[in-house]
Amino acid sequence: MKCTSLEEVRANIDRIDDDIIKLMAERTEYVRQAAEFKKDESGVKAPDRVKAVLERVGEKARKYGAPFDIAVTVYKYMIEGFISLEMDKFSSGDRKP
């Protein structure tokens, strides 16, 4: 869609940001659930899984025309945050047996 004003561009960016945050909240819920299934710290950090996710993100970035470096960097930071969230949940013992 071609915008006809800066305000229209910004309104669309704001709409997309809203969708991204909603999806991040949904992803957070699944991350919290995943922590319940992990047995130890290495399972939480899961470097092989992180690598696979980042590779998939890079592929999706190329497929959809998103900037590769930005997509992968955003996901690296997001994954770091989610690992921290999982570690807090894992360390607190707030998991199902």
Coordinates of C-alpha atoms in Angstrom, one line a residue:
M1 CA 0.0 0.0 0.0
K2 CA 1.4 3.4 -1.0
C3 CA 0.9 6.1 1.6
T4 CA 0.0 9.6 0.7
S5 CA 1.3 11.3 3.9
L6 CA 3.8 10.9 6.8
E7 CA 0.8 10.6 9.2
E8 CA -0.5 7.7 7.2
V9 CA 3.0 6.0 7.2
R10 CA 3.2 6.5 11.0
A11 CA -0.3 5.2 11.5
N12 CA 0.6 2.0 9.6
I13 CA 3.9 1.6 11.5
D14 CA 2.0 2.0 14.8
R15 CA -0.6 -0.6 13.7
I16 CA 2.3 -3.0 12.8
D17 CA 4.0 -2.3 16.1
D18 CA 0.8 -3.2 17.9
D19 CA 0.6 -6.5 16.1
I20 CA 4.3 -7.3 16.8
I21 CA 3.8 -6.6 20.6
K22 CA 0.7 -8.8 20.6
L23 CA 2.7 -11.6 18.9
M24 CA 5.5 -11.1 21.4
A25 CA 3.1 -11.5 24.3
E26 CA 1.8 -14.7 22.7
R27 CA 5.4 -16.0 22.2
T28 CA 6.1 -15.2 25.9
E29 CA 3.3 -17.4 27.0
Y30 CA 4.8 -20.3 25.0
V31 CA 8.3 -19.6 26.4
R32 CA 6.9 -19.8 29.9
Q33 CA 5.3 -23.1 29.1
A34 CA 8.5 -24.4 27.5
A35 CA 10.3 -23.8 30.8
E36 CA 8.0 -26.3 32.5
F37 CA 9.3 -29.1 30.3
K38 CA 13.0 -28.4 30.6
K39 CA 15.0 -30.5 33.1
D40 CA 18.2 -28.4 33.5
E41 CA 20.0 -25.2 32.7
S42 CA 21.4 -26.5 29.4
G43 CA 17.9 -27.3 28.3
V44 CA 16.9 -23.7 29.0
K45 CA 19.8 -22.2 27.1
A46 CA 19.5 -24.8 24.2
P47 CA 22.3 -23.4 21.9
D48 CA 21.3 -25.8 19.1
R49 CA 17.8 -24.6 19.2
V50 CA 18.9 -21.0 19.3
K51 CA 21.1 -21.6 16.2
A52 CA 18.2 -23.2 14.4
V53 CA 15.8 -20.4 15.2
L54 CA 18.3 -17.8 14.0
E55 CA 18.9 -19.7 10.8
R56 CA 15.1 -19.9 10.2
V57 CA 14.7 -16.2 10.9
G58 CA 17.4 -15.4 8.4
E59 CA 15.7 -17.6 5.8
K60 CA 12.3 -15.9 6.5
A61 CA 13.9 -12.5 6.3
R62 CA 15.3 -13.3 2.8
K63 CA 12.0 -14.8 1.7
Y64 CA 9.9 -11.8 2.8
G65 CA 12.4 -9.1 1.9
A66 CA 13.1 -8.0 5.5
P67 CA 16.6 -6.7 6.3
F68 CA 18.6 -9.9 7.2
D69 CA 20.9 -8.2 9.8
I70 CA 18.1 -6.4 11.5
A71 CA 15.8 -9.5 11.7
V72 CA 18.6 -11.7 13.1
T73 CA 19.8 -9.1 15.6
V74 CA 16.3 -8.4 16.9
Y75 CA 15.8 -12.2 17.4
K76 CA 19.2 -12.6 19.1
Y77 CA 18.2 -9.9 21.7
M78 CA 14.7 -11.3 22.0
I79 CA 16.0 -14.9 22.5
E80 CA 18.4 -13.6 25.2
G81 CA 15.5 -12.0 27.0
F82 CA 13.4 -15.1 26.8
I83 CA 16.2 -17.3 28.0
S84 CA 16.6 -14.9 31.0
L85 CA 12.8 -15.2 31.6
E86 CA 13.0 -19.0 31.4
M87 CA 16.0 -19.1 33.7
D88 CA 14.1 -17.0 36.3
K89 CA 11.2 -19.4 36.1
F90 CA 13.4 -22.4 36.1
S91 CA 15.6 -21.2 39.0
S92 CA 12.6 -20.2 41.1
G93 CA 11.3 -23.8 40.9
D94 CA 8.0 -22.3 39.5
R95 CA 7.6 -25.3 37.3
K96 CA 5.4 -28.4 37.1
P97 CA 7.2 -31.5 38.5

